[in-house]
Amino acid sequence: MLFLTGVWHLSVVLAGAAATPGPIAAALCAPVAGRLADRFGQRAIAIPGTVLFTLGALTLAVTTTAARNYVGVFLPAALLTGIGVGFTLPAFGSAGVAQLPPARFATGIGVTSGLRQIGAVIGIAGLIAVLSGHRGGAAIDSFHRAWLLIAGVALLALLAGIALGRIRPGPRPGATAAPARPVHPAHD
């Protein structure tokens, strides 16, 4: 939003509309990613998600200029980052709680959500520091540095995704365990 309003000088309403495709892509991809993570494991979803997000941030860092190019640069990058978020957040979120017993599920969700919020606060503070440090330079250079910082952090998330094992989900809250099969002794 800061880039769209401060560098491309779009109105707040137009900037909001221009930024909308990324969150829509994330919302559409998240349910699919969740089902795929249940089937193939969180790592199989987290890795491509973080790669797509990183590519979106790098696209912004490398190709965006002060001249408007929404369809050629910003929209594809917004879609890449949106799809990346749509795959990454469900994969990491489910990995954080997959092995918890039903009685601890809500606590696990609360802890992972809280950690995600702390990460967002730290990330935003870092971005503000990068964006406010353009003494004598062009504002676009500060945004390029910010997008490179975002891509670097996304690469750290990629490493975390690679470290994920194939996590089998535990029983869902409220679900009952299937009855054990009776064991028949071998007959002589």
Coordinates of N, CA, C and O in Angstrom, one line a residue:
M1 N 0.8 -1.2 0.0 CA 0.0 0.0 0.0 C 0.9 1.3 0.0 O 0.6 2.2 -0.7
L2 N 1.9 1.2 0.8 CA 2.8 2.4 0.8 C 3.4 2.7 -0.5 O 3.6 3.8 -0.9
F3 N 3.8 1.6 -1.2 CA 4.4 1.8 -2.5 C 3.4 2.3 -3.5 O 3.7 3.2 -4.3
L4 N 2.2 1.7 -3.5 CA 1.2 2.1 -4.5 C 0.7 3.5 -4.3 O 0.5 4.2 -5.2
T5 N 0.7 4.0 -3.0 CA 0.2 5.3 -2.8 C 1.4 6.3 -2.8 O 1.2 7.5 -3.2
G6 N 2.6 5.9 -2.3 CA 3.7 6.8 -2.2 C 4.6 7.0 -3.4 O 5.1 8.0 -3.7
V7 N 4.7 5.9 -4.2 CA 5.6 5.9 -5.4 C 4.7 6.0 -6.7 O 5.0 6.8 -7.5
W8 N 3.7 5.2 -6.8 CA 2.9 5.3 -8.0 C 1.8 6.3 -7.8 O 1.0 6.5 -8.8
H9 N 1.6 6.8 -6.6 CA 0.6 7.9 -6.4 C -0.8 7.5 -6.7 O -1.6 8.4 -7.2
L10 N -1.2 6.3 -6.4 CA -2.6 5.9 -6.6 C -3.3 6.4 -5.4 O -2.8 6.5 -4.3
S11 N -4.6 6.6 -5.6 CA -5.5 6.9 -4.4 C -5.6 5.7 -3.5 O -5.3 4.6 -3.9
V12 N -6.0 6.0 -2.3 CA -6.1 4.9 -1.3 C -7.1 3.8 -1.9 O -6.9 2.6 -1.7
V13 N -8.2 4.3 -2.5 CA -9.2 3.3 -3.0 C -8.6 2.5 -4.1 O -8.7 1.3 -4.2
L14 N -7.9 3.1 -5.1 CA -7.3 2.4 -6.2 C -6.2 1.5 -5.7 O -6.0 0.3 -6.2
A15 N -5.4 1.9 -4.7 CA -4.3 1.1 -4.1 C -4.9 -0.1 -3.5 O -4.4 -1.3 -3.6
G16 N -6.0 0.1 -2.8 CA -6.7 -1.1 -2.1 C -7.2 -2.1 -3.2 O -7.0 -3.3 -3.0
A17 N -7.8 -1.6 -4.2 CA -8.2 -2.5 -5.3 C -7.1 -3.2 -6.0 O -7.1 -4.4 -6.3
A18 N -6.0 -2.4 -6.2 CA -4.8 -3.0 -6.8 C -4.2 -4.1 -6.0 O -3.6 -5.1 -6.5
A19 N -4.2 -4.0 -4.7 CA -3.6 -5.0 -3.8 C -4.5 -6.2 -3.5 O -4.1 -7.2 -2.9
T20 N -5.8 -6.1 -3.9 CA -6.8 -7.1 -3.6 C -6.5 -8.5 -4.2 O -6.8 -9.5 -3.6
P21 N -6.0 -8.6 -5.4 CA -5.8 -10.0 -6.0 C -4.9 -10.9 -5.2 O -5.2 -12.1 -5.1
G22 N -3.9 -10.4 -4.5 CA -3.1 -11.2 -3.7 C -3.8 -11.9 -2.5 O -3.8 -13.1 -2.4
P23 N -4.5 -11.2 -1.7 CA -5.3 -11.8 -0.6 C -6.4 -12.7 -1.2 O -6.7 -13.7 -0.6
I24 N -7.0 -12.4 -2.3 CA -8.0 -13.2 -2.9 C -7.4 -14.6 -3.3 O -7.9 -15.6 -3.0
A25 N -6.2 -14.5 -3.9 CA -5.5 -15.7 -4.3 C -5.2 -16.6 -3.1 O -5.3 -17.8 -3.1
A26 N -4.8 -15.9 -2.0 CA -4.4 -16.6 -0.7 C -5.7 -17.3 -0.2 O -5.6 -18.5 0.2
A27 N -6.8 -16.6 -0.2 CA -8.0 -17.2 0.3 C -8.5 -18.4 -0.5 O -9.0 -19.3 0.0
L28 N -8.3 -18.3 -1.8 CA -8.8 -19.4 -2.7 C -7.8 -20.6 -2.6 O -8.3 -21.7 -2.7
C29 N -6.6 -20.3 -2.3 CA -5.6 -21.4 -2.3 C -5.5 -22.1 -0.9 O -5.2 -23.3 -0.9
A30 N -5.8 -21.4 0.1 CA -5.7 -22.0 1.5 C -6.5 -23.3 1.7 O -5.9 -24.3 2.2
P31 N -7.7 -23.4 1.3 CA -8.4 -24.6 1.5 C -7.9 -25.8 0.7 O -7.8 -26.9 1.2
V32 N -7.5 -25.5 -0.5 CA -6.8 -26.5 -1.3 C -5.5 -27.0 -0.7 O -5.2 -28.2 -0.6
A33 N -4.7 -26.0 -0.2 CA -3.5 -26.3 0.4 C -3.7 -27.2 1.6 O -2.9 -28.1 1.9
G34 N -4.7 -26.9 2.4 CA -4.9 -27.7 3.6 C -5.3 -29.1 3.3 O -4.8 -30.1 3.9
R35 N -6.1 -29.3 2.2 CA -6.4 -30.7 1.8 C -5.2 -31.4 1.3 O -4.9 -32.6 1.5
L36 N -4.4 -30.7 0.5 CA -3.1 -31.3 0.0 C -2.1 -31.6 1.1 O -1.5 -32.7 1.0
A37 N -2.1 -30.8 2.1 CA -1.2 -31.1 3.2 C -1.6 -32.3 4.0 O -0.8 -33.1 4.4
D38 N -3.0 -32.5 4.1 CA -3.5 -33.7 4.8 C -3.1 -34.9 4.0 O -2.8 -36.0 4.6
R39 N -3.0 -34.8 2.7 CA -2.8 -36.0 1.8 C -1.3 -36.2 1.7 O -0.8 -37.4 1.7
F40 N -0.5 -35.2 1.4 CA 0.9 -35.3 1.1 C 1.9 -34.9 2.2 O 3.1 -35.1 2.0
G41 N 1.4 -34.3 3.2 CA 2.3 -33.8 4.3 C 2.6 -32.3 4.1 O 2.5 -31.7 3.0
Q42 N 2.9 -31.6 5.2 CA 3.1 -30.2 5.2 C 4.3 -29.7 4.5 O 4.2 -28.7 3.8
R43 N 5.3 -30.5 4.5 CA 6.5 -30.1 3.7 C 6.2 -30.0 2.3 O 6.7 -29.1 1.6
A44 N 5.5 -30.9 1.7 CA 5.1 -30.9 0.3 C 4.4 -29.6 -0.1 O 4.3 -29.3 -1.3
I45 N 3.7 -29.0 0.8 CA 3.0 -27.8 0.5 C 3.8 -26.5 0.9 O 3.8 -25.5 0.2
A46 N 4.5 -26.6 2.1 CA 5.2 -25.4 2.5 C 6.3 -25.0 1.6 O 6.6 -23.8 1.4
I47 N 7.0 -26.0 1.0 CA 8.2 -25.7 0.1 C 7.7 -24.9 -1.1 O 8.2 -23.8 -1.4
P48 N 6.7 -25.5 -1.9 CA 6.3 -24.6 -3.1 C 5.7 -23.3 -2.7 O 5.9 -22.3 -3.4
G49 N 5.0 -23.3 -1.5 CA 4.4 -22.0 -1.1 C 5.4 -21.0 -0.8 O 5.3 -19.8 -1.2
T50 N 6.5 -21.3 -0.1 CA 7.5 -20.3 0.2 C 8.3 -20.0 -1.0 O 8.8 -18.8 -1.1
V51 N 8.5 -20.9 -1.9 CA 9.2 -20.6 -3.2 C 8.4 -19.6 -4.0 O 8.9 -18.6 -4.5
L52 N 7.1 -19.8 -4.1 CA 6.2 -18.8 -4.8 C 6.2 -17.5 -4.2 O 6.3 -16.4 -4.9
F53 N 6.1 -17.4 -2.9 CA 6.2 -16.2 -2.2 C 7.5 -15.4 -2.4 O 7.5 -14.2 -2.7
T54 N 8.6 -16.2 -2.3 CA 9.9 -15.6 -2.5 C 10.0 -15.0 -3.9 O 10.5 -13.9 -4.1
L55 N 9.5 -15.8 -4.9 CA 9.6 -15.3 -6.3 C 8.8 -14.0 -6.5 O 9.2 -13.1 -7.2
G56 N 7.6 -13.9 -5.8 CA 6.8 -12.7 -5.9 C 7.6 -11.5 -5.3 O 7.6 -10.4 -5.9
A57 N 8.2 -11.7 -4.1 CA 8.9 -10.6 -3.5 C 10.1 -10.2 -4.4 O 10.4 -9.0 -4.6
L58 N 10.8 -11.2 -4.9 CA 12.0 -10.9 -5.8 C 11.5 -10.2 -7.1 O 12.2 -9.3 -7.6
T59 N 10.4 -10.6 -7.6 CA 9.8 -9.9 -8.8 C 9.6 -8.4 -8.5 O 10.0 -7.6 -9.3
L60 N 9.1 -8.1 -7.4 CA 8.9 -6.7 -7.0 C 10.2 -6.0 -6.8 O 10.4 -4.9 -7.2
A61 N 11.2 -6.7 -6.2 CA 12.5 -6.1 -5.9 C 13.3 -5.8 -7.2 O 14.0 -4.8 -7.2
V62 N 13.1 -6.6 -8.2 CA 14.0 -6.5 -9.3 C 13.3 -5.8 -10.5 O 14.0 -5.1 -11.2
T63 N 12.0 -5.9 -10.6 CA 11.4 -5.3 -11.8 C 10.6 -4.1 -11.6 O 10.2 -3.4 -12.6
T64 N 10.2 -3.7 -10.4 CA 9.4 -2.6 -10.2 C 10.2 -1.3 -10.3 O 11.3 -1.2 -9.8
T65 N 9.5 -0.4 -11.0 CA 10.2 1.0 -11.2 C 9.2 2.0 -10.7 O 8.0 1.7 -10.4
A66 N 9.6 3.3 -10.8 CA 8.7 4.4 -10.4 C 7.6 4.5 -11.5 O 6.5 5.1 -11.2
A67 N 7.8 4.0 -12.7 CA 6.8 4.1 -13.7 C 5.8 3.0 -13.5 O 6.2 1.8 -13.2
R68 N 4.5 3.3 -13.6 CA 3.5 2.3 -13.3 C 3.5 1.2 -14.3 O 3.5 1.4 -15.5
N69 N 3.4 0.0 -13.8 CA 3.3 -1.2 -14.6 C 2.6 -2.3 -13.8 O 3.1 -3.3 -13.4
Y70 N 1.3 -2.0 -13.6 CA 0.5 -2.9 -12.7 C 0.3 -4.3 -13.3 O 0.6 -5.3 -12.7
V71 N -0.1 -4.4 -14.6 CA -0.4 -5.7 -15.2 C 0.9 -6.4 -15.5 O 0.9 -7.7 -15.3
G72 N 1.9 -5.8 -15.8 CA 3.2 -6.5 -16.2 C 4.0 -6.8 -15.0 O 4.8 -7.8 -15.1
V73 N 4.0 -6.1 -13.9 CA 4.9 -6.4 -12.8 C 4.1 -6.6 -11.5 O 4.2 -7.7 -10.9
F74 N 3.3 -5.7 -11.1 CA 2.7 -5.7 -9.7 C 1.7 -6.9 -9.6 O 1.7 -7.6 -8.6
L75 N 0.8 -7.0 -10.6 CA -0.2 -8.0 -10.5 C 0.4 -9.4 -10.5 O 0.0 -10.2 -9.6
P76 N 1.3 -9.8 -11.4 CA 1.9 -11.1 -11.3 C 2.6 -11.3 -9.9 O 2.5 -12.4 -9.3
A77 N 3.3 -10.3 -9.4 CA 4.0 -10.5 -8.1 C 3.0 -10.7 -7.0 O 3.1 -11.5 -6.1
A78 N 1.9 -9.9 -7.1 CA 0.8 -10.0 -6.0 C 0.2 -11.4 -6.1 O -0.1 -12.0 -5.0
L79 N 0.0 -11.9 -7.2 CA -0.6 -13.3 -7.4 C 0.4 -14.3 -6.8 O 0.0 -15.3 -6.2
L80 N 1.7 -14.2 -7.2 CA 2.7 -15.2 -6.7 C 2.7 -15.1 -5.2 O 2.7 -16.2 -4.5
T81 N 2.8 -13.9 -4.6 CA 2.9 -13.9 -3.1 C 1.6 -14.4 -2.5 O 1.6 -15.0 -1.5
G82 N 0.4 -14.0 -3.1 CA -0.8 -14.5 -2.5 C -1.0 -16.0 -2.6 O -1.4 -16.6 -1.6
I83 N -0.6 -16.6 -3.7 CA -0.7 -18.1 -3.8 C 0.3 -18.7 -2.8 O 0.0 -19.7 -2.1
G84 N 1.5 -18.1 -2.7 CA 2.5 -18.5 -1.7 C 2.0 -18.5 -0.3 O 2.1 -19.5 0.5
V85 N 1.3 -17.4 0.1 CA 0.8 -17.3 1.4 C -0.3 -18.3 1.6 O -0.4 -19.0 2.6
G86 N -1.2 -18.5 0.6 CA -2.2 -19.5 0.7 C -1.8 -20.9 0.9 O -2.5 -21.7 1.4
F87 N -0.6 -21.2 0.4 CA -0.1 -22.5 0.6 C 0.8 -22.6 1.9 O 0.7 -23.6 2.6
T88 N 1.5 -21.6 2.2 CA 2.4 -21.6 3.3 C 1.8 -21.6 4.7 O 2.1 -22.4 5.5
L89 N 0.8 -20.7 4.9 CA 0.2 -20.6 6.2 C -0.5 -21.8 6.6 O -0.4 -22.2 7.8
P90 N -1.3 -22.4 5.8 CA -2.0 -23.6 6.2 C -1.0 -24.8 6.5 O -1.2 -25.5 7.5
A91 N 0.0 -24.9 5.7 CA 1.0 -25.9 6.0 C 1.7 -25.8 7.3 O 1.8 -26.7 8.1
F92 N 2.2 -24.6 7.6 CA 2.9 -24.4 8.8 C 1.9 -24.4 10.0 O 2.3 -24.9 11.1
G93 N 0.7 -23.8 9.8 CA -0.3 -23.8 10.9 C -0.7 -25.2 11.3 O -0.7 -25.6 12.5
S94 N -0.9 -26.1 10.3 CA -1.3 -27.5 10.6 C -0.1 -28.3 11.2 O -0.3 -29.1 12.0
A95 N 1.1 -28.0 10.7 CA 2.3 -28.7 11.3 C 2.5 -28.3 12.7 O 2.9 -29.2 13.5
G96 N 2.1 -27.1 13.1 CA 2.3 -26.7 14.5 C 1.4 -27.4 15.5 O 1.6 -27.5 16.7
V97 N 0.2 -27.9 15.0 CA -0.7 -28.5 15.9 C -1.1 -30.0 15.6 O -1.8 -30.6 16.3
A98 N -0.5 -30.5 14.5 CA -0.9 -31.9 14.0 C -0.7 -33.0 15.0 O -1.5 -33.9 15.0
Q99 N 0.3 -32.9 15.9 CA 0.6 -34.0 16.8 C 0.0 -33.8 18.2 O 0.2 -34.6 19.1
L100 N -0.8 -32.7 18.3 CA -1.3 -32.4 19.7 C -2.5 -33.3 20.0 O -3.3 -33.5 19.1
P101 N -2.7 -33.7 21.2 CA -3.9 -34.4 21.6 C -5.1 -33.4 21.6 O -4.9 -32.2 21.7
P102 N -6.3 -33.9 21.5 CA -7.5 -33.1 21.4 C -7.6 -32.0 22.5 O -8.0 -30.9 22.3
A103 N -7.2 -32.4 23.7 CA -7.3 -31.5 24.8 C -6.4 -30.3 24.7 O -6.6 -29.3 25.4
R104 N -5.3 -30.4 23.9 CA -4.3 -29.3 23.8 C -4.5 -28.6 22.4 O -3.7 -27.7 22.1
F105 N -5.4 -29.0 21.6 CA -5.5 -28.4 20.3 C -5.8 -26.9 20.3 O -5.1 -26.1 19.6
A106 N -6.7 -26.4 21.1 CA -7.0 -25.0 21.1 C -5.8 -24.2 21.6 O -5.5 -23.1 21.1
T107 N -5.1 -24.7 22.6 CA -3.9 -24.1 23.2 C -2.8 -24.0 22.1 O -2.2 -23.0 21.9
G108 N -2.7 -25.1 21.3 CA -1.7 -25.1 20.3 C -2.0 -24.1 19.2 O -1.1 -23.4 18.7
I109 N -3.2 -24.0 18.8 CA -3.6 -22.9 17.8 C -3.3 -21.6 18.4 O -2.8 -20.7 17.7
G110 N -3.7 -21.3 19.6 CA -3.4 -20.0 20.3 C -1.9 -19.7 20.3 O -1.5 -18.6 20.0
V111 N -1.1 -20.7 20.6 CA 0.4 -20.4 20.6 C 0.9 -20.1 19.2 O 1.7 -19.2 19.0
T112 N 0.5 -20.9 18.2 CA 1.0 -20.7 16.9 C 0.5 -19.4 16.3 O 1.2 -18.6 15.7
S113 N -0.7 -19.0 16.6 CA -1.3 -17.7 16.2 C -0.5 -16.6 16.9 O -0.2 -15.6 16.2
G114 N -0.3 -16.7 18.2 CA 0.5 -15.7 18.9 C 1.9 -15.5 18.3 O 2.4 -14.4 18.1
L115 N 2.6 -16.6 18.0 CA 3.9 -16.5 17.5 C 3.9 -15.9 16.1 O 4.8 -15.1 15.7
R116 N 2.9 -16.2 15.3 CA 2.7 -15.6 14.0 C 2.5 -14.1 14.1 O 3.1 -13.3 13.4
Q117 N 1.8 -13.6 15.1 CA 1.6 -12.2 15.3 C 2.9 -11.5 15.8 O 3.1 -10.4 15.4
I118 N 3.6 -12.2 16.7 CA 4.9 -11.6 17.1 C 5.8 -11.5 15.9 O 6.5 -10.4 15.7
G119 N 5.9 -12.5 15.0 CA 6.7 -12.4 13.8 C 6.2 -11.3 12.9 O 7.1 -10.6 12.3
A120 N 4.9 -11.0 12.8 CA 4.4 -9.9 12.0 C 4.9 -8.6 12.5 O 5.3 -7.7 11.8
V121 N 4.8 -8.4 13.8 CA 5.2 -7.2 14.5 C 6.7 -6.9 14.2 O 7.1 -5.8 13.8
I122 N 7.5 -7.9 14.4 CA 9.0 -7.8 14.2 C 9.3 -7.5 12.7 O 10.1 -6.6 12.4
G123 N 8.6 -8.2 11.8 CA 8.7 -8.0 10.4 C 8.3 -6.6 10.0 O 9.1 -5.9 9.2
I124 N 7.2 -6.1 10.5 CA 6.8 -4.7 10.1 C 7.8 -3.7 10.6 O 8.1 -2.7 9.9
A125 N 8.3 -3.9 11.8 CA 9.3 -3.0 12.4 C 10.5 -3.0 11.5 O 11.1 -1.9 11.3
G126 N 11.0 -4.1 11.1 CA 12.1 -4.2 10.2 C 11.9 -3.5 8.9 O 12.8 -2.8 8.4
L127 N 10.7 -3.7 8.3 CA 10.4 -3.0 7.0 C 10.3 -1.5 7.2 O 10.8 -0.8 6.3
I128 N 9.7 -1.1 8.3 CA 9.7 0.4 8.5 C 11.1 1.0 8.7 O 11.4 2.0 8.1
A129 N 12.0 0.2 9.3 CA 13.4 0.7 9.4 C 14.0 0.8 8.1 O 14.7 1.7 7.8
V130 N 13.8 -0.2 7.2 CA 14.3 -0.2 5.9 C 13.7 0.9 5.0 O 14.5 1.7 4.3
L131 N 12.4 1.1 5.1 CA 11.8 2.1 4.3 C 12.1 3.5 4.8 O 12.1 4.5 4.0
S132 N 12.4 3.7 6.0 CA 12.6 5.1 6.5 C 14.1 5.4 6.4 O 14.4 6.6 6.6
G133 N 14.9 4.5 6.0 CA 16.4 4.8 5.9 C 16.8 5.2 4.5 O 18.0 4.9 4.2
H134 N 16.0 5.9 3.7 CA 16.5 6.2 2.3 C 17.0 7.6 2.3 O 16.7 8.4 1.4
R135 N 17.9 8.0 3.2 CA 18.5 9.3 3.2 C 19.2 9.6 1.9 O 20.2 8.9 1.5
G136 N 18.7 10.5 1.2 CA 19.4 11.0 -0.1 C 19.1 10.1 -1.2 O 19.4 10.4 -2.4
G137 N 18.5 8.9 -1.0 CA 18.2 8.0 -2.1 C 16.8 8.1 -2.5 O 15.9 8.7 -1.9
A138 N 16.5 7.4 -3.6 CA 15.1 7.5 -4.1 C 14.2 6.5 -3.3 O 14.7 5.5 -2.8
A139 N 13.0 6.8 -3.2 CA 12.1 6.0 -2.4 C 12.0 4.6 -3.0 O 11.9 3.6 -2.2
I140 N 12.1 4.5 -4.3 CA 12.0 3.2 -4.9 C 13.1 2.3 -4.5 O 12.9 1.1 -4.3
D141 N 14.3 2.8 -4.2 CA 15.4 2.0 -3.7 C 15.1 1.4 -2.4 O 15.4 0.3 -2.1
S142 N 14.4 2.2 -1.5 CA 14.0 1.7 -0.2 C 13.0 0.5 -0.3 O 13.1 -0.5 0.4
F143 N 12.1 0.6 -1.3 CA 11.1 -0.5 -1.5 C 11.8 -1.7 -2.0 O 11.5 -2.8 -1.7
H144 N 12.8 -1.5 -2.9 CA 13.6 -2.6 -3.4 C 14.3 -3.3 -2.3 O 14.3 -4.6 -2.2
R145 N 14.9 -2.6 -1.4 CA 15.5 -3.2 -0.2 C 14.5 -3.9 0.7 O 14.8 -5.0 1.2
A146 N 13.4 -3.3 0.8 CA 12.3 -3.9 1.7 C 11.9 -5.3 1.1 O 11.7 -6.3 1.8
W147 N 11.7 -5.3 -0.3 CA 11.2 -6.5 -0.9 C 12.3 -7.6 -0.9 O 12.1 -8.8 -0.8
L148 N 13.6 -7.1 -0.9 CA 14.7 -8.1 -0.8 C 14.7 -8.7 0.6 O 15.0 -9.9 0.8
L149 N 14.5 -7.8 1.6 CA 14.4 -8.3 3.0 C 13.3 -9.3 3.2 O 13.4 -10.4 3.8
I150 N 12.1 -9.0 2.6 CA 11.0 -10.0 2.6 C 11.4 -11.3 1.9 O 11.1 -12.4 2.5
A151 N 12.0 -11.2 0.8 CA 12.5 -12.4 0.1 C 13.5 -13.2 1.0 O 13.4 -14.5 1.0
G152 N 14.3 -12.5 1.7 CA 15.3 -13.2 2.5 C 14.6 -13.9 3.7 O 15.0 -15.1 4.0
V153 N 13.7 -13.3 4.3 CA 12.9 -13.9 5.4 C 12.1 -15.1 4.8 O 12.0 -16.2 5.5
A154 N 11.6 -15.0 3.6 CA 10.9 -16.1 3.0 C 11.8 -17.3 2.8 O 11.4 -18.4 2.9
L155 N 13.1 -17.0 2.5 CA 14.0 -18.1 2.3 C 14.3 -18.8 3.6 O 14.5 -20.0 3.7
L156 N 14.2 -18.1 4.7 CA 14.3 -18.7 6.0 C 13.1 -19.6 6.3 O 13.3 -20.7 6.8
A157 N 12.0 -19.1 5.9 CA 10.8 -20.0 6.0 C 10.9 -21.2 5.1 O 10.4 -22.3 5.5
L158 N 11.5 -21.1 4.0 CA 11.8 -22.2 3.1 C 12.6 -23.3 3.8 O 12.3 -24.5 3.8
L159 N 13.6 -22.8 4.5 CA 14.5 -23.7 5.3 C 13.7 -24.4 6.4 O 13.8 -25.6 6.6
A160 N 12.8 -23.7 7.0 CA 11.9 -24.3 8.0 C 11.0 -25.3 7.3 O 10.7 -26.4 7.9
G161 N 10.5 -25.0 6.2 CA 9.6 -26.0 5.4 C 10.4 -27.2 5.0 O 9.8 -28.3 5.1
I162 N 11.6 -27.1 4.6 CA 12.5 -28.2 4.3 C 12.7 -29.1 5.5 O 12.7 -30.3 5.4
A163 N 12.8 -28.5 6.7 CA 13.0 -29.2 7.9 C 11.8 -30.0 8.4 O 11.9 -30.9 9.2
L164 N 10.6 -29.6 7.9 CA 9.4 -30.3 8.3 C 9.5 -31.8 7.8 O 9.8 -32.1 6.7
G165 N 9.1 -32.7 8.7 CA 8.9 -34.0 8.3 C 7.5 -34.3 7.8 O 6.7 -33.3 7.7
R166 N 7.2 -35.5 7.4 CA 5.8 -35.8 7.1 C 5.1 -36.0 8.3 O 5.3 -37.0 9.0
I167 N 4.3 -35.0 8.7 CA 3.6 -35.1 10.0 C 2.2 -35.7 9.7 O 1.4 -35.2 8.9
R168 N 1.9 -36.7 10.4 CA 0.6 -37.3 10.3 C -0.3 -36.6 11.3 O 0.0 -36.5 12.5
P169 N -1.5 -36.1 10.9 CA -2.3 -35.4 11.9 C -2.8 -36.4 12.9 O -3.1 -37.6 12.7
G170 N -2.9 -35.9 14.1 CA -3.4 -36.7 15.2 C -4.9 -36.7 15.2 O -5.5 -36.1 14.2
P171 N -5.6 -37.2 16.1 CA -7.0 -37.2 16.1 C -7.6 -35.8 16.2 O -7.0 -35.0 16.9
R172 N -8.6 -35.5 15.5 CA -9.2 -34.2 15.5 C -9.9 -34.0 16.8 O -10.4 -34.9 17.4
P173 N -10.0 -32.7 17.3 CA -10.7 -32.5 18.5 C -12.2 -33.0 18.4 O -12.9 -32.8 17.4
G174 N -12.5 -33.8 19.4 CA -13.9 -34.3 19.5 C -14.0 -35.6 18.8 O -15.1 -36.3 18.9
A175 N -13.0 -36.0 18.0 CA -13.1 -37.3 17.3 C -12.8 -38.4 18.3 O -12.0 -38.3 19.2
T176 N -13.4 -39.5 18.0 CA -13.2 -40.7 18.9 C -12.3 -41.6 18.1 O -12.3 -41.7 16.9
A177 N -11.4 -42.3 18.9 CA -10.5 -43.3 18.2 C -11.3 -44.5 17.7 O -12.3 -44.9 18.3
A178 N -10.8 -45.0 16.6 CA -11.4 -46.2 16.1 C -11.1 -47.4 17.0 O -10.0 -47.5 17.6
P179 N -12.1 -48.3 17.2 CA -11.9 -49.4 18.1 C -10.7 -50.3 17.5 O -10.6 -50.4 16.3
A180 N -10.0 -50.8 18.4 CA -8.9 -51.7 18.1 C -9.4 -53.0 17.5 O -10.4 -53.5 18.0
R181 N -8.7 -53.6 16.6 CA -9.1 -54.9 16.0 C -8.7 -56.0 17.0 O -7.6 -55.9 17.6
P182 N -9.6 -56.9 17.2 CA -9.2 -58.0 18.1 C -8.1 -58.8 17.5 O -7.9 -59.0 16.3
V183 N -7.2 -59.2 18.4 CA -6.1 -60.1 18.0 C -6.4 -61.5 18.3 O -6.9 -61.9 19.4
H184 N -6.3 -62.3 17.3 CA -6.6 -63.8 17.4 C -5.4 -64.6 17.5 O -4.4 -64.4 16.8
P185 N -5.3 -65.4 18.6 CA -4.1 -66.2 18.7 C -3.9 -67.2 17.6 O -4.9 -67.6 17.0
A186 N -2.7 -67.5 17.3 CA -2.4 -68.4 16.2 C -2.9 -69.8 16.6 O -2.8 -70.2 17.8
H187 N -3.5 -70.5 15.7 CA -4.0 -71.9 16.0 C -2.9 -72.9 15.6 O -2.2 -72.8 14.6
D188 N -2.7 -74.0 16.5 CA -1.7 -75.0 16.2 C -2.3 -76.0 15.2 O -3.3 -76.5 15.1

